[in-house]
mmCIF file of C-alpha atoms in Angstrom:
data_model
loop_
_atom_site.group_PDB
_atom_site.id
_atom_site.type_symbol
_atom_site.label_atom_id
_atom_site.label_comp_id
_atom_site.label_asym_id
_atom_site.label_seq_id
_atom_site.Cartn_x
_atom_site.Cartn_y
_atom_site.Cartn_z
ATOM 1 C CA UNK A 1 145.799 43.117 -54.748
ATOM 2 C CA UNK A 2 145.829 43.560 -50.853
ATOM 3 C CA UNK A 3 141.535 43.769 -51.528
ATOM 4 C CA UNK A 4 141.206 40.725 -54.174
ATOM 5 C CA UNK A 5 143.295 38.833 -51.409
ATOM 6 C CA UNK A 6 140.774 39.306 -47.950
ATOM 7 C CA UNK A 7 137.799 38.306 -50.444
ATOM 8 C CA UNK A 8 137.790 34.546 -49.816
ATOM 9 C CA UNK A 9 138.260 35.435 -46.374
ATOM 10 C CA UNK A 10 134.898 37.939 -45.964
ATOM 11 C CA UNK A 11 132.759 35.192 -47.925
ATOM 12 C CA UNK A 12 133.525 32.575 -45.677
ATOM 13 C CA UNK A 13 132.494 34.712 -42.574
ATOM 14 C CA UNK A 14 129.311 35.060 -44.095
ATOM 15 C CA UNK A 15 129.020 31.502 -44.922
ATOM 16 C CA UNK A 16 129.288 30.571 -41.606
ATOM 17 C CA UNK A 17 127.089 33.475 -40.520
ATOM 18 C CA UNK A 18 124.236 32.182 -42.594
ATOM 19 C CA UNK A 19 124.585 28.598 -40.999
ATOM 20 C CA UNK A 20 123.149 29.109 -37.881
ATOM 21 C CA UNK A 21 120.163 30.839 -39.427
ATOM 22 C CA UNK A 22 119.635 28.555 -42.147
ATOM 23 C CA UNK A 23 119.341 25.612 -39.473
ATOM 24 C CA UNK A 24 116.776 27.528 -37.288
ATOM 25 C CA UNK A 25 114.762 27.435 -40.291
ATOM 26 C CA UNK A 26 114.980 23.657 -41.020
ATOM 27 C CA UNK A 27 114.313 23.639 -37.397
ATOM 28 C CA UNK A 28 111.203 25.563 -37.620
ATOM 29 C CA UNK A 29 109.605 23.687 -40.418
ATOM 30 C CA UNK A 30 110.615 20.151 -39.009
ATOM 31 C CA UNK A 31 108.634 21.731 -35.944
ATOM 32 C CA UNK A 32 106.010 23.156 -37.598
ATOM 33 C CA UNK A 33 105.529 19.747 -39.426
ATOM 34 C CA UNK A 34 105.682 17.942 -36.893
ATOM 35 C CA UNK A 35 102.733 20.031 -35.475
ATOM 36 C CA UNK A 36 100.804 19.351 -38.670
ATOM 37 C CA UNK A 37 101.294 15.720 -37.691
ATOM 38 C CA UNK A 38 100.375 15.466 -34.401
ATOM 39 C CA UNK A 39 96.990 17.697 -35.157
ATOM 40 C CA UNK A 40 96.784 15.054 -37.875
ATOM 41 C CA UNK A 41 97.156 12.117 -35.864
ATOM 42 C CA UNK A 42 94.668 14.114 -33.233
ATOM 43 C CA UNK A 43 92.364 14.869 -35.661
ATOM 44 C CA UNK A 44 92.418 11.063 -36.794
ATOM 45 C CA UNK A 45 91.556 9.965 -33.441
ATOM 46 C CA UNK A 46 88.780 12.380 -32.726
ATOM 47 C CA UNK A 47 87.092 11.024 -35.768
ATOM 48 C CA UNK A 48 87.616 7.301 -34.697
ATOM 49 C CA UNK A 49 86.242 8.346 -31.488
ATOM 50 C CA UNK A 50 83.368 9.791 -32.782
ATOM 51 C CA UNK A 51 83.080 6.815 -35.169
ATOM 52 C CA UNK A 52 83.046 4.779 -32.481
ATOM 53 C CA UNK A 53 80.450 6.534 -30.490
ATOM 54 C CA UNK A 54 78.094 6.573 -33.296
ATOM 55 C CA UNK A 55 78.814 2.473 -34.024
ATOM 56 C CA UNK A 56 77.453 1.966 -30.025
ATOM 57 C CA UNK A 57 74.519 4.122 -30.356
ATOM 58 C CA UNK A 58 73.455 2.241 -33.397
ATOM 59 C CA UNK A 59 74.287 -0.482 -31.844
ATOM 60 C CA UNK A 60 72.129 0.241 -28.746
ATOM 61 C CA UNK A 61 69.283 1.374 -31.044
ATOM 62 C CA UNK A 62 69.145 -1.801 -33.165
ATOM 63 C CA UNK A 63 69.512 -3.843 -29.819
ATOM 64 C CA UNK A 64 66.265 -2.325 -28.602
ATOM 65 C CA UNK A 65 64.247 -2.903 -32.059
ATOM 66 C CA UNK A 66 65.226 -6.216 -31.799
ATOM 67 C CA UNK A 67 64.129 -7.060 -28.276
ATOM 68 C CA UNK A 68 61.039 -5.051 -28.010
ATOM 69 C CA UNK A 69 59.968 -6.843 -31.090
ATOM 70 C CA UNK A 70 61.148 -9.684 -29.409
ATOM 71 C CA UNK A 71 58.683 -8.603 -26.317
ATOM 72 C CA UNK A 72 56.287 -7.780 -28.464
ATOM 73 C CA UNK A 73 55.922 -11.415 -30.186
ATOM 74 C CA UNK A 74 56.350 -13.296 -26.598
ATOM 75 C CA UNK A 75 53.159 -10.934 -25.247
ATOM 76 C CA UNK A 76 51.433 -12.342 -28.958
ATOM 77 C CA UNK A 77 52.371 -15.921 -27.901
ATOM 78 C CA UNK A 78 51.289 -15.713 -24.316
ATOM 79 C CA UNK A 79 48.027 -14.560 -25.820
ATOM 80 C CA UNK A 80 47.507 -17.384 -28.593
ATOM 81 C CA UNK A 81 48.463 -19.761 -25.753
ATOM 82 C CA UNK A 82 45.579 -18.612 -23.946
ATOM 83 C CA UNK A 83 43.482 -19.028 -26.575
ATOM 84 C CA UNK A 84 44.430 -22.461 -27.661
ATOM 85 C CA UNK A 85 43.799 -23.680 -23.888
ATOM 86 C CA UNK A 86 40.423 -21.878 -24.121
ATOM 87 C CA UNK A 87 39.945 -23.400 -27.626
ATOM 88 C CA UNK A 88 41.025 -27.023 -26.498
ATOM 89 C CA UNK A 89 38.632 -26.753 -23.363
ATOM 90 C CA UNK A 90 35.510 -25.600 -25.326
ATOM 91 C CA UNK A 91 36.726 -29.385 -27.696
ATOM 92 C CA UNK A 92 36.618 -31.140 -24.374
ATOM 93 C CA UNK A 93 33.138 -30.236 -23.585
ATOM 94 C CA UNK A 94 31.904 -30.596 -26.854
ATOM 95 C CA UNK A 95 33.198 -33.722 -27.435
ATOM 96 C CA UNK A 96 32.425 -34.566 -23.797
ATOM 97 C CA UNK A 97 28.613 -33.740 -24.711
ATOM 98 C CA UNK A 98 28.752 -35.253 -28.037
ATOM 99 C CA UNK A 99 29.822 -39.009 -26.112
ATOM 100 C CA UNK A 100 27.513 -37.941 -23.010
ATOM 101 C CA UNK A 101 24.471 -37.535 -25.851
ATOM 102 C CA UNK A 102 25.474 -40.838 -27.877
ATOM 103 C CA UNK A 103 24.655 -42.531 -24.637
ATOM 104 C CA UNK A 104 21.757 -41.291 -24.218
ATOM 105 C CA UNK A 105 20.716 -41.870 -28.178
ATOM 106 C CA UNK A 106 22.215 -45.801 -27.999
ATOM 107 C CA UNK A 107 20.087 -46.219 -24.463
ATOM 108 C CA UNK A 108 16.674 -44.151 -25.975
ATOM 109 C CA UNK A 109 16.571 -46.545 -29.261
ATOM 110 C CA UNK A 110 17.267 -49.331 -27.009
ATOM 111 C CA UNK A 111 14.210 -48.687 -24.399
ATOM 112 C CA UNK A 112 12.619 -47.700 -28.064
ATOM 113 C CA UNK A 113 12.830 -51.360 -29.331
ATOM 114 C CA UNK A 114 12.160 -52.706 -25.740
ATOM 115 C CA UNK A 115 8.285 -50.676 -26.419
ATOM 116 C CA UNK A 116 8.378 -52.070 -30.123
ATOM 117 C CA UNK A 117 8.520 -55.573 -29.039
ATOM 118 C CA UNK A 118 6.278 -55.054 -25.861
ATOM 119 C CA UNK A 119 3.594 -53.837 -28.180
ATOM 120 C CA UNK A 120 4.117 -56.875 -30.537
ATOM 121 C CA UNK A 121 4.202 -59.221 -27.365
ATOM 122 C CA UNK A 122 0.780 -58.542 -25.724
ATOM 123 C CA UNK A 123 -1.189 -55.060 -26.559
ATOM 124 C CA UNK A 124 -1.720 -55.663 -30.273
ATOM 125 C CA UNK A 125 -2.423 -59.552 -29.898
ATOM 126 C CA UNK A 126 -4.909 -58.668 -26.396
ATOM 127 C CA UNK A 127 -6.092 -56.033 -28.413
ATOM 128 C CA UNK A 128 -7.334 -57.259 -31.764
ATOM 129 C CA UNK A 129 -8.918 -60.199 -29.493
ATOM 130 C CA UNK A 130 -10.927 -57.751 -27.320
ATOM 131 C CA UNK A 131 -12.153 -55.977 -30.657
ATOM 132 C CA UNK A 132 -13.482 -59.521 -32.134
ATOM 133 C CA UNK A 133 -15.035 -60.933 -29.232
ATOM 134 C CA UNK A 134 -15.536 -58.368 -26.809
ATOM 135 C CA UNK A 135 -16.375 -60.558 -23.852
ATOM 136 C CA UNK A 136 -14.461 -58.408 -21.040
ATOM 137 C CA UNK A 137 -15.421 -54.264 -21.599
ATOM 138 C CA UNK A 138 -12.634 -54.065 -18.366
ATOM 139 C CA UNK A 139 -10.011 -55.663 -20.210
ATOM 140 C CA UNK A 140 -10.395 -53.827 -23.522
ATOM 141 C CA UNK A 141 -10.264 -50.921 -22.126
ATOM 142 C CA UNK A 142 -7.084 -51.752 -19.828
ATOM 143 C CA UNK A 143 -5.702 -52.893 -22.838
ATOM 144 C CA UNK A 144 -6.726 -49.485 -24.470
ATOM 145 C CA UNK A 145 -5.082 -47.608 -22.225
ATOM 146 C CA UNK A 146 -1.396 -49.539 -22.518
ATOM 147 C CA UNK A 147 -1.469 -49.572 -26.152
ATOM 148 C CA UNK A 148 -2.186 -45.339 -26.267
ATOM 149 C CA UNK A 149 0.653 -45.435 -23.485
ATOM 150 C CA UNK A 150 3.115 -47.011 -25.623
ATOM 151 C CA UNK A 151 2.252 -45.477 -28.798
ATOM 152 C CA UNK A 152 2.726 -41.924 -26.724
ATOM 153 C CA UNK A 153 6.061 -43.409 -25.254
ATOM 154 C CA UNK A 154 6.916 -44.194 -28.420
ATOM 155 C CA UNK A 155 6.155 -41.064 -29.795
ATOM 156 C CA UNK A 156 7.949 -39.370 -27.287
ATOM 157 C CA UNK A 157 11.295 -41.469 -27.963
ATOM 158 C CA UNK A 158 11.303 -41.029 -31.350
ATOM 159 C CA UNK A 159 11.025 -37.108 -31.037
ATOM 160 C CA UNK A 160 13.876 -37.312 -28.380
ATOM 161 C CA UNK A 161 15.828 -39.647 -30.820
ATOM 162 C CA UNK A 162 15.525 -36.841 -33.849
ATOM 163 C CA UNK A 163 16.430 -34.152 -31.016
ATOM 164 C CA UNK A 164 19.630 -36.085 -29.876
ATOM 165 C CA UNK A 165 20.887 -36.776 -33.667
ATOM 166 C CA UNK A 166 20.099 -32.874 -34.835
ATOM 167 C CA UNK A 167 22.062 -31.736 -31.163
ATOM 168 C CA UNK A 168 24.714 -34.445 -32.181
ATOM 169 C CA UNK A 169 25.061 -32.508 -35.664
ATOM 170 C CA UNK A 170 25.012 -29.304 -34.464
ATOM 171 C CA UNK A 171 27.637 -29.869 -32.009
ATOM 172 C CA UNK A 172 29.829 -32.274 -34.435
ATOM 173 C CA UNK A 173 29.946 -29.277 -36.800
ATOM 174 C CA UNK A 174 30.935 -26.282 -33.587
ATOM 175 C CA UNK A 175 33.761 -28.776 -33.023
ATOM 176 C CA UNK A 176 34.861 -28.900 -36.230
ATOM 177 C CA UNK A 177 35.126 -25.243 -36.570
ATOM 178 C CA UNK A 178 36.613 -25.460 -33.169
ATOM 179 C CA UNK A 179 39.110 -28.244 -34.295
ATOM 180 C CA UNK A 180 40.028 -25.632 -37.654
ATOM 181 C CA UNK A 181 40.686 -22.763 -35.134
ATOM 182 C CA UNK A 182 43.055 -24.265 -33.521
ATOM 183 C CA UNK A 183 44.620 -25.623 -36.498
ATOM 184 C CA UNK A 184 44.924 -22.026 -37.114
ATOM 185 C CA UNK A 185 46.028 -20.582 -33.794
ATOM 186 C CA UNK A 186 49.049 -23.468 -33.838
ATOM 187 C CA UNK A 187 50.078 -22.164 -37.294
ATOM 188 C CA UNK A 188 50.095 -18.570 -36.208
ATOM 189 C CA UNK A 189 51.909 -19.894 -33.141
ATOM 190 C CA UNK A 190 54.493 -21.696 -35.219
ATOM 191 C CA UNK A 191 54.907 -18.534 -37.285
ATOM 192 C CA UNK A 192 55.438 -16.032 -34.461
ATOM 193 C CA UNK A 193 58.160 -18.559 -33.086
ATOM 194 C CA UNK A 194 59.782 -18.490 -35.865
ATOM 195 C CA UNK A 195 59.522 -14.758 -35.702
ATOM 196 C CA UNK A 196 61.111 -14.967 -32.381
ATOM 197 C CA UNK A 197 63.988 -17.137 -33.165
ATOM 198 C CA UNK A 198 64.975 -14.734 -36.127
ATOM 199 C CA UNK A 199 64.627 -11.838 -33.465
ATOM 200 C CA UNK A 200 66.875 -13.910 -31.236
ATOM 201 C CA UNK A 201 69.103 -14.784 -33.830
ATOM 202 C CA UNK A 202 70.003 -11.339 -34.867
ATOM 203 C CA UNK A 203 70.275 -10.224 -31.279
ATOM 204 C CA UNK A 204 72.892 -12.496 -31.041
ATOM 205 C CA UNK A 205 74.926 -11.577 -33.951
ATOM 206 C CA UNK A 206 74.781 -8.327 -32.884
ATOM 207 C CA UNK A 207 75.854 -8.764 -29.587
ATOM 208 C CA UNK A 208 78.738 -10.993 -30.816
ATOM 209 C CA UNK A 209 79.431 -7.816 -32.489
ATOM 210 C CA UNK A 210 79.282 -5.400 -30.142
ATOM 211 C CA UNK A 211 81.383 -7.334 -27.618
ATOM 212 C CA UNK A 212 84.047 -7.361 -29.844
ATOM 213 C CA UNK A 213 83.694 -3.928 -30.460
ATOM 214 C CA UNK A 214 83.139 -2.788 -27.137
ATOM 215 C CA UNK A 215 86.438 -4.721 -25.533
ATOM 216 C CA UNK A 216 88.678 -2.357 -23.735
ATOM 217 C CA UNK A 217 87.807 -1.433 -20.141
ATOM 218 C CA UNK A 218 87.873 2.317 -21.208
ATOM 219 C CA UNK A 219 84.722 1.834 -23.596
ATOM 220 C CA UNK A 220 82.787 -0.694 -21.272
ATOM 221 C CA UNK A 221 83.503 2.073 -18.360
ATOM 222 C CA UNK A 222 82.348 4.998 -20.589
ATOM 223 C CA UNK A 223 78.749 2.875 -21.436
ATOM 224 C CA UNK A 224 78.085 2.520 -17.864
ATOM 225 C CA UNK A 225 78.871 6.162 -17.098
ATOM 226 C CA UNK A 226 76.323 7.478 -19.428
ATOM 227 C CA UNK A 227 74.066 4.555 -18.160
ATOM 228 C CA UNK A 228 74.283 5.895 -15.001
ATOM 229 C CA UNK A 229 73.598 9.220 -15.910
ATOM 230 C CA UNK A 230 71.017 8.678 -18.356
ATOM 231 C CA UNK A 231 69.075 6.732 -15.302
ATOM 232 C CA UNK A 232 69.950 9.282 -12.802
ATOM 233 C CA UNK A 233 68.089 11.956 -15.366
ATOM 234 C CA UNK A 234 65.356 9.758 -16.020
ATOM 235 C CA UNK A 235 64.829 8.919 -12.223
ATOM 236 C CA UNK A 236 64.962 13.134 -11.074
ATOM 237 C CA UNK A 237 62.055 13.445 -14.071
ATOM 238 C CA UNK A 238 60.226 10.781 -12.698
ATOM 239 C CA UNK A 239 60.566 11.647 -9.238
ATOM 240 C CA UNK A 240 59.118 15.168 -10.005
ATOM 241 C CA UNK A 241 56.085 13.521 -11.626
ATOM 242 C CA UNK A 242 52.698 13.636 -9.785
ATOM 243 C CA UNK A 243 51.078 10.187 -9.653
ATOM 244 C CA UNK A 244 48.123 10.105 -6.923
ATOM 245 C CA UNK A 245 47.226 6.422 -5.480
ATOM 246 C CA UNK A 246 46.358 4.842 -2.084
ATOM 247 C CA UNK A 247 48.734 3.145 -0.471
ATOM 248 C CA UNK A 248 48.498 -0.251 1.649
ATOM 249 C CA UNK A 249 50.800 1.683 4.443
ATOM 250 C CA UNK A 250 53.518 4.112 3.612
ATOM 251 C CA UNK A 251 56.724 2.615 2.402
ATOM 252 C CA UNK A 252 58.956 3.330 4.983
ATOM 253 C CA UNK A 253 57.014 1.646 7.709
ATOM 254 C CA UNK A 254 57.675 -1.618 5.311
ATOM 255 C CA UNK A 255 62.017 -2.106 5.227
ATOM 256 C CA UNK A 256 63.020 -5.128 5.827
ATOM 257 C CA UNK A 257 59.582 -7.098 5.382
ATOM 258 C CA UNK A 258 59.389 -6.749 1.798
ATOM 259 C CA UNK A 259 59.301 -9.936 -0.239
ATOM 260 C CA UNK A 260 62.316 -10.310 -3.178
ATOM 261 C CA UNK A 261 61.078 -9.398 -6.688
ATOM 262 C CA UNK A 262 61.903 -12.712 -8.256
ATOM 263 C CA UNK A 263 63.197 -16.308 -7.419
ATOM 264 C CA UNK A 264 66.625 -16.620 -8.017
ATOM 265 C CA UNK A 265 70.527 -16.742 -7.017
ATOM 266 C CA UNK A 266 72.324 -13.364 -6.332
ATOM 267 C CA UNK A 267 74.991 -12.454 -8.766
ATOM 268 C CA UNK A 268 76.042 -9.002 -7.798
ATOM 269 C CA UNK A 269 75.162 -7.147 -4.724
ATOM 270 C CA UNK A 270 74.522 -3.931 -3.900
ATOM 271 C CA UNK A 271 77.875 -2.037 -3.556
ATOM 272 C CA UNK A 272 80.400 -4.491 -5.454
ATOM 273 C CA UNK A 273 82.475 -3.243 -8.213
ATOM 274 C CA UNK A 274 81.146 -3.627 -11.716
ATOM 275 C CA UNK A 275 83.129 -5.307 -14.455
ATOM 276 C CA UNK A 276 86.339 -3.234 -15.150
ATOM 277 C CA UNK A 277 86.774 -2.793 -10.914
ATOM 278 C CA UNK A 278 85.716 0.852 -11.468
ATOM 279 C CA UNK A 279 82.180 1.415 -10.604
ATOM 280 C CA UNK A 280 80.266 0.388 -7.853
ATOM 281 C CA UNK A 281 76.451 -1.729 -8.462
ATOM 282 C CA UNK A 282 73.721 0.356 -7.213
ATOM 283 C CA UNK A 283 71.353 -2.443 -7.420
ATOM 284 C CA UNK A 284 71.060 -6.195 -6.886
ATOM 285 C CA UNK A 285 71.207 -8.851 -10.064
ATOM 286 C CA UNK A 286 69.467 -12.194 -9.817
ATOM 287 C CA UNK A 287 70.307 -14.963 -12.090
ATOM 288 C CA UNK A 288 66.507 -16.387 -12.877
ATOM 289 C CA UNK A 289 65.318 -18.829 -15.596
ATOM 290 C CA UNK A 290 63.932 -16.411 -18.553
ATOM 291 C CA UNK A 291 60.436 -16.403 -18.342
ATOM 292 C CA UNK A 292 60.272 -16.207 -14.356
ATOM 293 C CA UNK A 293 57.662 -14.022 -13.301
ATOM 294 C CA UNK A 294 58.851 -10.748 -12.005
ATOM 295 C CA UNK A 295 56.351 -9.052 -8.840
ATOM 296 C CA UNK A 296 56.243 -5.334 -7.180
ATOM 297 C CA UNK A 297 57.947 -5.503 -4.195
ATOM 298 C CA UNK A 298 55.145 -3.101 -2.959
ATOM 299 C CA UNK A 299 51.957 -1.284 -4.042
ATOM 300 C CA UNK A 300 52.153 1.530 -6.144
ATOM 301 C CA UNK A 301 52.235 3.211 -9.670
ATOM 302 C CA UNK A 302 54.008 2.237 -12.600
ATOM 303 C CA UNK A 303 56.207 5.296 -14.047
ATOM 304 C CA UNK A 304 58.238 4.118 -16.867
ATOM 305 C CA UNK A 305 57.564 0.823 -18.930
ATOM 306 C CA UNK A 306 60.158 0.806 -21.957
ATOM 307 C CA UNK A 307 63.661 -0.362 -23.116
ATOM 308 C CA UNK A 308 66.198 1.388 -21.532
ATOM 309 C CA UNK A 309 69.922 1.739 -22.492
ATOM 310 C CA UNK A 310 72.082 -1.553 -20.762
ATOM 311 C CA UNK A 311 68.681 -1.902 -18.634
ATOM 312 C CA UNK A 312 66.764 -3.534 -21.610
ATOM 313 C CA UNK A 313 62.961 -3.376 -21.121
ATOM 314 C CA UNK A 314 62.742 -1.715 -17.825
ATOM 315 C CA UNK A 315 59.658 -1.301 -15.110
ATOM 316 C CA UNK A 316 59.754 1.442 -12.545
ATOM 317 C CA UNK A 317 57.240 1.587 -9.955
ATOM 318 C CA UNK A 318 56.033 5.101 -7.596
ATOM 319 C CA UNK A 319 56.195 4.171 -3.908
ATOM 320 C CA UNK A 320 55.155 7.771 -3.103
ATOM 321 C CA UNK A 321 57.466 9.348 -0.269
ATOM 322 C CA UNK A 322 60.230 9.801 -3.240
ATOM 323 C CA UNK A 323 60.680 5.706 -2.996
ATOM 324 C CA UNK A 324 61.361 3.827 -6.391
ATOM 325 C CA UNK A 325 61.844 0.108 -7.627
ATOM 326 C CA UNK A 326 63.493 -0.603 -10.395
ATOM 327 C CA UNK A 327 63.619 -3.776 -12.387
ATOM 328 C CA UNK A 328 65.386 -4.261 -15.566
ATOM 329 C CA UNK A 329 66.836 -6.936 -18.075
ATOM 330 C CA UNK A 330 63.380 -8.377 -18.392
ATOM 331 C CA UNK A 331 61.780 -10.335 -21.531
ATOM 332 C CA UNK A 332 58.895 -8.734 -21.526
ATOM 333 C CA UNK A 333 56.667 -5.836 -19.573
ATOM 334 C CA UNK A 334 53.248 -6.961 -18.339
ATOM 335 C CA UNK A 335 52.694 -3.923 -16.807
ATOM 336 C CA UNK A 336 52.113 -0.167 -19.027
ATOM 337 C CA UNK A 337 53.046 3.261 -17.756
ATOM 338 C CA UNK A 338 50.253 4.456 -15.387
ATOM 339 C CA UNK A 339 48.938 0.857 -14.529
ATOM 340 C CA UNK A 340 48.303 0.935 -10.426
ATOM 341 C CA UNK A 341 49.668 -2.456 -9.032
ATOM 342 C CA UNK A 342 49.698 -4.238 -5.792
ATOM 343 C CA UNK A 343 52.426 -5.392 -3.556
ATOM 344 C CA UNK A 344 53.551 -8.869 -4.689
ATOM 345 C CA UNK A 345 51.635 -8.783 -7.970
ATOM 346 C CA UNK A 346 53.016 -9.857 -11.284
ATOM 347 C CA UNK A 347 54.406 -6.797 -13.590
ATOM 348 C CA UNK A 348 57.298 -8.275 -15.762
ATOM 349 C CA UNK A 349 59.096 -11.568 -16.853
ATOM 350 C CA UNK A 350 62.987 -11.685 -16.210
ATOM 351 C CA UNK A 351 65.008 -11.858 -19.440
ATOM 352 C CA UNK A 352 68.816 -10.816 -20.839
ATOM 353 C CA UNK A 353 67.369 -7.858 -22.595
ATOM 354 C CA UNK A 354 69.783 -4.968 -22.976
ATOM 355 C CA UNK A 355 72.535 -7.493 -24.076
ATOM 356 C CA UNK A 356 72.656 -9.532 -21.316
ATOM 357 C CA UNK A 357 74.760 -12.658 -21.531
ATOM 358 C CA UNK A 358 72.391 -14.686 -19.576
ATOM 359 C CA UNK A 359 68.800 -14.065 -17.801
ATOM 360 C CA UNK A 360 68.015 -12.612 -14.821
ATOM 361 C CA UNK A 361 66.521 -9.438 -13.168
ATOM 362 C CA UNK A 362 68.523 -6.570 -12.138
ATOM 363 C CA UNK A 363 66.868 -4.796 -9.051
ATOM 364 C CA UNK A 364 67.137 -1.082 -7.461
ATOM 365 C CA UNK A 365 65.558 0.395 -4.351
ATOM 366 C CA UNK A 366 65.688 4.462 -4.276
ATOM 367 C CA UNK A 367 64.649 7.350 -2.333
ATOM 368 C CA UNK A 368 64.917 10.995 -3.625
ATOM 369 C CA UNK A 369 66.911 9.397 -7.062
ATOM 370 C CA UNK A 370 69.467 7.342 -4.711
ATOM 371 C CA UNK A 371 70.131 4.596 -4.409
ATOM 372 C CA UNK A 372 69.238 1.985 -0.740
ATOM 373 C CA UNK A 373 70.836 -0.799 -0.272
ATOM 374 C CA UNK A 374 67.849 -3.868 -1.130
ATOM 375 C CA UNK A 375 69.144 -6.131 1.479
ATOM 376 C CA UNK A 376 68.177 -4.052 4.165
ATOM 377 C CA UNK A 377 64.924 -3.788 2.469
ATOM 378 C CA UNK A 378 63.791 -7.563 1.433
ATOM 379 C CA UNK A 379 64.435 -11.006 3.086
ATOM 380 C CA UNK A 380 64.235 -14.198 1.633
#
C-alpha cells in the first residue's frame, strides 16, 4: 500500500523532468524554422536582385538598338539632304538655262522676221527689177550679194531656232526627271522621319520605364560603378592598342591651348559629385542643342566608335603618349574606328543618347587610363 501510495508522486517528477526537454525541442524547431524563413526570405531577395539586374541589362540593350537605329536613320537623312540640295541646284540651272535659251529663241525669231521683212522691203523688189531691165550690172550684182546674205542669215537662224527648241526639249525633259527625283528623295525623307520619331518614341517609353525602375540611390550608384569599370577596361584595352599616325606636335606640349569640343554651357565639372553625392565626375558635361557639331580637341586616331553603356554612342580618339579624349552622349558618330582626324575637325553630333534627359556632350581627357582635369587643358 506504502508502494501504490509514492506512485502519483514518482510520475509527477518525471512530468516535470520531461518539461524542460520537451520545450528545448519546440525551441529548436521554432529556430530551425525560423532559419528556413530567413534563407527563404534571402533566397527571395537574391532572385529579385538578379531579376532586377537582368531587367537593366535588357534595358540597356534595347536602349542601344533604339538609338543606334536612331543614328543610323539621322546619318540616312543627312545624306538625302545632301542630295535634295544637289538635286534642287542641278533644277536651278536647268531651269536657269531653259529661261536663258527662251531668250535667246524669242530674240533669234525676232531678228528672223526683221530678215523676212528686209527681204520683202528691198532685195526681192531691186532684184526682180535688175533681172527685167538690167540697166546697172553693179547694182544687180550688189543686190545679188544681199539677197544670198539674207537667205544664208536666214538659213542660219532657222537652224539655230530648231537647235534652241530640241536643247529646250531635252533639258525640259532632264528637269522633269530631276523634278520626280526629288519628289522621291522628299518621300523617302518623310518616311525615314517617321522612322525616327517611332525610334524616339520608344526611347522614351523606355526610359520612362527605366527611371522608374531604376529609382533608389543604391541602383543608380551600382549603374555608374559598373560604368566606370566597364570604361576603365575598355580604356586599359585601348591604351594597349598600337595605332601609328603623325602628329601636329606631341600632346603634352598643347595643355591649356586646346580649343573646347563643342559650344555649350557647363553642367558638371570635372571633380563634382554625381547624382546620389557618391561618386565623383571624371569628365566635363556640356548642355548643347542636339545636332551641334562635336570636333577633336586634337589630331589623332579614332579608337572606339560605338554605343557604350550610360555613354550612348561614344568617340574615343589616340593622342599617342597614352593621351585619350572621350566624347559621349552624342546623336550620331561621323567618325569610324581607325579614321585619322585633325585637331578641331568635325567627328560627332551631341545628342542624349545613353538615356540622357536632355542633349549635350559629355567630355574626358586621360593619360595612362586616368583621368586630367579638361579645364586645365582647354579655354574658351
Amino acid at each position: 500500500m506504502i508502494f501504490l501510495h509514492f506512485k502519483p508522486a514518482w510520475f509527477l517528477v518525471a512530468l516535470l523532468l520531461a518539461v524542460p526537454a520537451l520545450c528545448a525541442a519546440d525551441e529548436k524547431a521554432a529556430a530551425e524554422q525560423e532559419i528556413k524563413s530567413v534563407k527563404s526570405r534571402i533566397e527571395t531577395v537574391q532572385t529579385r536582385i538578379k531579376s532586377a539586374q537582368n531587367e537593366i541589362e535588357n534595358m540597356l540593350i534595347e536602349l542601344r538598338r533604339y538609338e543606334t537605329s536612331a543614328a543610323e536613320v539621322n546619318a540616312a537623312l543627312r545624306l538625302i539632304d545632301a542630295d535634295i540640295d544637289a538635286g534642287q541646284d542641278r533644277l536651278a540651272l536647268l531651269n536657269g538655262e531653259v529661261d536663258q535659251l527662251g531668250e535667246d529663241l524669242r530674240r533669234e525669231k525676232e531678228l528672223l522676221s526683221e530678215q523676212v521683212r528686209a527681204m520683202h522691203r528691198t532685195g526681192r523688189n531691186d532684184y526682180l527689177k535688175l533681172l527685167l531691165n538690167q540697166e546697172d550690172p553693179a547694182r544687180f550684182g550688189r543686190t545679188l550679194a544681199y539677197h544670198d546674205y539674207y537667205t544664208r542669215a536666214r538659213t542660219d537662224r532657222i537652224a539655230t531656232i530648231g537647235h534652241s527648241q530640241e536643247r529646250i526639249r531635252a533639258l525640259r525633259e532632264t528637269a522633269r526627271v530631276e523634278t520626280e527625283g526629288l519628289v522621291s528623295l522628299r518621300a523617302g525623307k518623310e518616311a525615314k522621319l517617321a522612322e525616327l520619331t517611332g525610334h524616339r518614341k520608344a526611347r522614351q517609353q523606355l526610359l520612362a520605364r527605366s527611371r522608374r525602375f531604376i529609382d533608389d540611390q543604391d541602383r543608380q550608384l551600382q549603374v555608374l560603378l559598373n560604368t566606370e569599370r566597364e570604361l576603365e577596361t575598355l580604356i586599359n584595352r585601348l591604351s594597349r592598342s598600337e595605332y601609328i599616325f603623325e602628329r601636329e606636335a606631341p600632346f603634352a606640349s598643347l595643355k591649356g591651348k586646346l580649343q573646347w569640343p563643342v559650344h555649350g554651357k557647363i553642367i558638371t565639372r570635372y571633380g563634382e559629385l554625381k547624382k546620389g553625392g557618391k561618386l565623383k565626375s571624371r569628365g566635363i558635361t556640356f548642355a548643347s542643342a542636339a545636332g551641334t557639331e562635336v570636333h577633336a580637341i586634337g589630331s589623332g586616331t579614332v579608337v572606339y566608335a560605338d554605343w557604350f553603356r550610360n555613354l550612348g554612342l561614344l568617340l574615343i580618339l589616340d593622342h599617342g603618349d597614352g593621351y585619350m579624349s572621350l566624347y559621349g552622349y552624342n546623336e550620331v558618330l561621323l567618325k569610324q574606328t581607325g579614321d585619322r582626324v585633325g585637331r578641331n575637325n568635325p567627328i560627332a553630333r551631341a545628342g542624349d543618347t545613353g538615356g540622357q534627359p536632355r542633349p549635350g556632350l559629355y567630355f574626358e581627357i586621360r593619360r595612362g587610363g586616368n583621368p586630367l582635369n579638361p579645364s586645365l587643358w582647354c579655354r574658351s
